[in-house]
mmCIF file of C-alpha atoms and ligand atoms in Angstrom:
data_model
loop_
_atom_site.group_PDB
_atom_site.id
_atom_site.type_symbol
_atom_site.label_atom_id
_atom_site.label_comp_id
_atom_site.label_asym_id
_atom_site.label_seq_id
_atom_site.Cartn_x
_atom_site.Cartn_y
_atom_site.Cartn_z
ATOM 1 C CA UNK E 1 106.490 95.142 108.797
ATOM 2 C CA UNK E 2 109.087 97.700 109.977
ATOM 3 C CA UNK E 3 108.279 100.442 112.439
ATOM 4 C CA UNK E 4 110.016 103.398 114.020
ATOM 5 C CA UNK E 5 113.314 103.022 115.849
ATOM 6 C CA UNK E 6 114.275 99.894 113.906
ATOM 7 C CA UNK E 7 111.533 97.717 115.345
ATOM 8 C CA UNK E 8 110.101 94.959 113.159
ATOM 9 C CA UNK E 9 107.132 92.630 113.609
ATOM 10 C CA UNK E 10 109.392 89.583 113.301
ATOM 11 C CA UNK E 11 107.425 86.475 114.190
ATOM 12 C CA UNK E 12 104.571 88.483 115.739
ATOM 13 C CA UNK E 13 101.233 88.408 113.927
ATOM 14 C CA UNK E 14 98.932 89.107 116.862
ATOM 15 C CA UNK E 15 97.089 91.950 115.118
ATOM 16 C CA UNK E 16 96.107 89.456 112.371
ATOM 17 C CA UNK E 17 94.014 87.666 115.003
ATOM 18 C CA UNK E 18 92.987 90.434 117.364
ATOM 19 C CA UNK E 19 91.838 93.201 115.000
ATOM 20 C CA UNK E 20 88.855 93.418 112.649
ATOM 21 C CA UNK E 21 89.528 93.479 108.891
ATOM 22 C CA UNK E 22 86.298 94.440 107.120
ATOM 23 C CA UNK E 23 87.806 93.822 103.665
ATOM 24 C CA UNK E 24 88.206 90.146 104.583
ATOM 25 C CA UNK E 25 84.987 89.901 106.641
ATOM 26 C CA UNK E 26 87.197 89.099 109.577
ATOM 27 C CA UNK E 27 85.924 89.869 113.052
ATOM 28 C CA UNK E 28 88.225 90.979 115.824
ATOM 29 C CA UNK E 29 89.431 88.100 117.977
ATOM 30 C CA UNK E 30 89.489 85.400 115.296
ATOM 31 C CA UNK E 31 92.577 84.435 113.258
ATOM 32 C CA UNK E 32 92.682 85.781 109.714
ATOM 33 C CA UNK E 33 92.016 82.964 107.203
ATOM 34 C CA UNK E 34 95.137 84.119 105.339
ATOM 35 C CA UNK E 35 97.373 83.630 108.367
ATOM 36 C CA UNK E 36 100.010 80.902 107.972
ATOM 37 C CA UNK E 37 100.800 78.377 110.658
ATOM 38 C CA UNK E 38 103.776 79.324 112.881
ATOM 39 C CA UNK E 39 105.920 76.642 111.185
ATOM 40 C CA UNK E 40 105.037 77.874 107.669
ATOM 41 C CA UNK E 41 105.590 81.476 108.757
ATOM 42 C CA UNK E 42 109.086 80.584 110.001
ATOM 43 C CA UNK E 43 109.906 78.641 106.847
ATOM 44 C CA UNK E 44 108.545 81.251 104.434
ATOM 45 C CA UNK E 45 109.697 84.308 106.379
ATOM 46 C CA UNK E 46 106.330 85.844 107.241
ATOM 47 C CA UNK E 47 102.909 85.057 108.609
ATOM 48 C CA UNK E 48 100.685 86.540 105.904
ATOM 49 C CA UNK E 49 99.731 84.170 103.099
ATOM 50 C CA UNK E 50 98.753 87.024 100.765
ATOM 51 C CA UNK E 51 101.514 89.424 101.705
ATOM 52 C CA UNK E 52 101.852 91.100 98.305
ATOM 53 C CA UNK E 53 98.104 91.566 97.853
ATOM 54 C CA UNK E 54 97.021 92.107 101.477
ATOM 55 C CA UNK E 55 94.413 94.822 102.076
ATOM 56 C CA UNK E 56 95.521 98.430 102.416
ATOM 57 C CA UNK E 57 94.502 98.484 106.066
ATOM 58 C CA UNK E 58 96.991 95.678 106.758
ATOM 59 C CA UNK E 59 99.735 97.461 104.810
ATOM 60 C CA UNK E 60 99.317 100.658 106.763
ATOM 61 C CA UNK E 61 98.800 99.242 110.236
ATOM 62 C CA UNK E 62 101.428 99.721 112.945
ATOM 63 C CA UNK E 63 100.584 98.984 116.542
ATOM 64 C CA UNK E 64 101.780 101.241 119.353
ATOM 65 C CA UNK E 65 104.711 98.945 120.150
ATOM 66 C CA UNK E 66 105.893 98.935 116.516
ATOM 67 C CA UNK E 67 105.713 102.730 116.496
ATOM 68 C CA UNK E 68 108.018 102.858 119.511
ATOM 69 C CA UNK E 69 105.295 103.939 121.950
ATOM 70 C CA UNK E 70 105.933 101.079 124.390
ATOM 71 C CA UNK E 71 109.070 99.634 125.961
ATOM 72 C CA UNK E 72 111.019 97.067 123.951
ATOM 73 C CA UNK E 73 109.999 94.246 126.310
ATOM 74 C CA UNK E 74 106.289 95.069 125.831
ATOM 75 C CA UNK E 75 105.988 93.277 122.503
ATOM 76 C CA UNK E 76 102.315 92.450 121.756
ATOM 77 C CA UNK E 77 102.935 88.702 121.955
ATOM 78 C CA UNK E 78 104.436 89.070 125.408
ATOM 79 C CA UNK E 79 101.657 91.395 126.626
ATOM 80 C CA UNK E 80 98.931 89.218 125.124
ATOM 81 C CA UNK E 81 97.278 92.320 123.673
ATOM 82 C CA UNK E 82 97.581 94.797 120.822
ATOM 83 C CA UNK E 83 97.657 98.448 121.862
ATOM 84 C CA UNK E 84 96.867 101.538 119.788
ATOM 85 C CA UNK E 85 96.524 105.251 120.371
ATOM 86 C CA UNK E 86 93.323 106.234 118.578
ATOM 87 C CA UNK E 87 92.193 109.804 117.881
ATOM 88 C CA UNK E 88 88.488 110.481 117.243
ATOM 89 C CA UNK E 89 87.569 114.135 116.920
ATOM 90 C CA UNK E 90 89.187 116.012 119.767
ATOM 91 C CA UNK E 91 89.741 112.899 121.895
ATOM 92 C CA UNK E 92 92.718 110.570 121.926
ATOM 93 C CA UNK E 93 92.451 107.301 123.803
ATOM 94 C CA UNK E 94 94.491 104.185 124.383
ATOM 95 C CA UNK E 95 92.833 101.043 123.003
ATOM 96 C CA UNK E 96 93.767 97.643 124.381
ATOM 97 C CA UNK E 97 92.640 94.648 122.334
ATOM 98 C CA UNK E 98 92.972 91.503 124.394
ATOM 99 C CA UNK E 99 94.170 88.325 122.661
ATOM 100 C CA UNK E 100 92.220 86.171 125.126
ATOM 101 C CA UNK E 101 89.337 86.885 127.482
ATOM 102 C CA UNK E 102 90.566 88.142 130.846
ATOM 103 C CA UNK E 103 94.081 89.015 129.672
ATOM 104 C CA UNK E 104 93.825 92.573 130.944
ATOM 105 C CA UNK E 105 92.691 91.538 134.419
ATOM 106 C CA UNK E 106 95.412 88.895 134.671
ATOM 107 C CA UNK E 107 98.297 91.084 133.490
ATOM 108 C CA UNK E 108 99.953 93.445 136.009
ATOM 109 C CA UNK E 109 102.044 94.856 133.152
ATOM 110 C CA UNK E 110 99.001 95.731 131.021
ATOM 111 C CA UNK E 111 97.257 97.280 134.006
ATOM 112 C CA UNK E 112 100.379 99.284 134.778
ATOM 113 C CA UNK E 113 100.530 100.633 131.189
ATOM 114 C CA UNK E 114 96.803 101.449 131.333
ATOM 115 C CA UNK E 115 97.306 103.236 134.651
ATOM 116 C CA UNK E 116 100.079 105.360 133.178
ATOM 117 C CA UNK E 117 97.990 106.431 130.174
ATOM 118 C CA UNK E 118 94.786 106.728 132.175
ATOM 119 C CA UNK E 119 96.179 109.744 134.033
ATOM 120 C CA UNK E 120 95.988 111.709 130.773
ATOM 121 C CA UNK E 121 93.570 109.955 128.441
ATOM 122 C CA UNK E 122 90.729 107.394 128.567
ATOM 123 C CA UNK E 123 91.697 103.748 128.108
ATOM 124 C CA UNK E 124 89.313 101.443 126.226
ATOM 125 C CA UNK E 125 89.673 97.711 126.819
ATOM 126 C CA UNK E 126 88.047 95.478 124.210
ATOM 127 C CA UNK E 127 86.851 92.102 125.339
ATOM 128 C CA UNK E 128 87.314 89.128 123.007
ATOM 129 C CA UNK E 129 84.721 87.035 124.797
ATOM 130 C CA UNK E 130 81.972 87.527 122.219
ATOM 131 C CA UNK E 131 83.634 88.117 118.874
ATOM 132 C CA UNK E 132 80.613 87.171 116.783
ATOM 133 C CA UNK E 133 78.772 90.186 118.158
ATOM 134 C CA UNK E 134 79.700 93.415 116.327
ATOM 135 C CA UNK E 135 78.336 95.207 119.393
ATOM 136 C CA UNK E 136 80.655 93.381 121.720
ATOM 137 C CA UNK E 137 81.321 94.566 125.246
ATOM 138 C CA UNK E 138 84.039 96.976 126.202
ATOM 139 C CA UNK E 139 85.069 99.069 129.145
ATOM 140 C CA UNK E 140 86.514 102.524 129.468
ATOM 141 C CA UNK E 141 88.863 103.513 132.264
ATOM 142 C CA UNK E 142 88.633 107.238 132.908
ATOM 143 C CA UNK E 143 91.284 109.528 134.403
ATOM 144 C CA UNK E 144 89.107 110.243 137.474
ATOM 145 C CA UNK E 145 89.133 106.588 138.571
ATOM 146 C CA UNK E 146 85.681 105.769 137.169
ATOM 147 C CA UNK E 147 85.298 102.668 135.013
ATOM 148 C CA UNK E 148 82.417 102.309 132.549
ATOM 149 C CA UNK E 149 81.407 98.874 131.262
ATOM 150 C CA UNK E 150 79.206 98.799 128.179
ATOM 151 C CA UNK E 151 77.361 95.674 127.073
ATOM 152 C CA UNK E 152 74.757 96.109 124.350
ATOM 153 C CA UNK E 153 72.774 99.194 125.299
ATOM 154 C CA UNK E 154 73.533 98.974 128.996
ATOM 155 C CA UNK E 155 76.108 100.874 130.964
ATOM 156 C CA UNK E 156 77.542 100.019 134.364
ATOM 157 C CA UNK E 157 79.648 102.629 136.137
ATOM 158 C CA UNK E 158 82.103 101.453 138.761
ATOM 159 C CA UNK E 159 84.373 103.185 141.216
ATOM 160 C CA UNK E 160 87.001 101.346 143.286
ATOM 161 C CA UNK E 161 85.500 98.049 142.124
ATOM 162 C CA UNK E 162 81.995 98.943 143.376
ATOM 163 C CA UNK E 163 78.985 99.428 141.081
ATOM 164 C CA UNK E 164 77.781 103.018 141.466
ATOM 165 C CA UNK E 165 75.285 103.203 138.589
ATOM 166 C CA UNK E 166 73.484 100.957 136.088
ATOM 167 C CA UNK E 167 71.353 102.383 133.285
ATOM 168 C CA UNK E 168 70.607 102.292 129.583
ATOM 169 C CA UNK E 169 72.791 104.394 127.347
ATOM 170 C CA UNK E 170 71.311 107.790 126.424
ATOM 171 C CA UNK E 171 68.901 107.796 123.478
ATOM 172 C CA UNK E 172 71.324 109.520 121.090
ATOM 173 C CA UNK E 173 74.140 107.105 121.896
ATOM 174 C CA UNK E 174 71.834 104.079 121.492
ATOM 175 C CA UNK E 175 70.707 105.377 118.105
ATOM 176 C CA UNK E 176 74.264 106.017 116.929
ATOM 177 C CA UNK E 177 75.323 102.535 118.028
ATOM 178 C CA UNK E 178 72.397 100.947 116.172
ATOM 179 C CA UNK E 179 73.269 102.866 113.007
ATOM 180 C CA UNK E 180 76.923 101.867 113.293
ATOM 181 C CA UNK E 181 76.097 98.199 113.884
ATOM 182 C CA UNK E 182 73.627 98.151 110.953
ATOM 183 C CA UNK E 183 76.265 99.768 108.729
ATOM 184 C CA UNK E 184 78.881 97.164 109.753
ATOM 185 C CA UNK E 185 76.476 94.270 109.135
ATOM 186 C CA UNK E 186 75.538 95.630 105.692
ATOM 187 C CA UNK E 187 79.212 96.085 104.877
ATOM 188 C CA UNK E 188 79.945 92.471 105.806
ATOM 189 C CA UNK E 189 76.938 91.262 103.798
ATOM 190 C CA UNK E 190 78.250 92.906 100.626
ATOM 191 C CA UNK E 191 81.211 90.495 100.371
HETATM 192 S S1 SF4 K 1 100.767 93.392 116.644
HETATM 193 FE FE1 SF4 K 1 102.256 95.018 116.146
HETATM 194 S S2 SF4 K 1 104.258 93.954 116.165
HETATM 195 FE FE2 SF4 K 1 102.679 92.372 116.044
HETATM 196 S S3 SF4 K 1 102.424 91.980 113.828
HETATM 197 FE FE3 SF4 K 1 100.902 93.544 114.406
HETATM 198 S S4 SF4 K 1 101.901 95.516 113.981
HETATM 199 FE FE4 SF4 K 1 103.520 93.949 114.043
HETATM 200 S S1 SF4 K 2 95.597 89.671 105.200
HETATM 201 FE FE1 SF4 K 2 97.612 89.148 106.000
HETATM 202 S S2 SF4 K 2 98.307 91.000 107.094
HETATM 203 FE FE2 SF4 K 2 96.061 91.168 106.805
HETATM 204 S S3 SF4 K 2 95.158 90.295 108.672
HETATM 205 FE FE3 SF4 K 2 95.291 88.647 107.163
HETATM 206 S S4 SF4 K 2 97.250 87.606 107.607
HETATM 207 FE FE4 SF4 K 2 97.292 89.640 108.594
#
């Protein structure tokens, strides 16, 4: 895949493991069944085993690095995470999809990038610790220094590493999450 500014995926295929592909019933955090081994990818010139018939979402996807939104040395493989700028409604946020549990906490570079973006926009860090759960945990780093950790229907708010609040999500948010999870499960069941 080629991106802006002459960047190409090359031997990177991290998004094929880290991201969810509903069309293939692939959860985020598990390798795509169509992904070739590194040796086969080198020999055949690409990691996708169904390159010509891959789903539209794979054809259109370009991570933030490929779009030129990160420094050259911040290739996803080197960072251990795939980053995207996602716009929902009026809000834009940075999403960080870890390749392994704890990558974000271990990586000064990732935390530095998050800190830079966090000054202007929320940063959502997706945990890969529980990939079989469509409602898997995540955390949001807010510009004001507050961090929210969501697991299931429970929210923990932290400030400077200290827990300042623990509660259930508001009723409306819980309901929306249940509807979304039910929709995802039904979608997976249709394949
Ligand atoms: S993570 Fe980015 S650079 Fe790597 S294969 Fe996916 S789009 Fe290409
Ligand atoms: S179908 Fe190909 S491009 Fe899409 S996730 Fe699987 S290996 Fe990657």
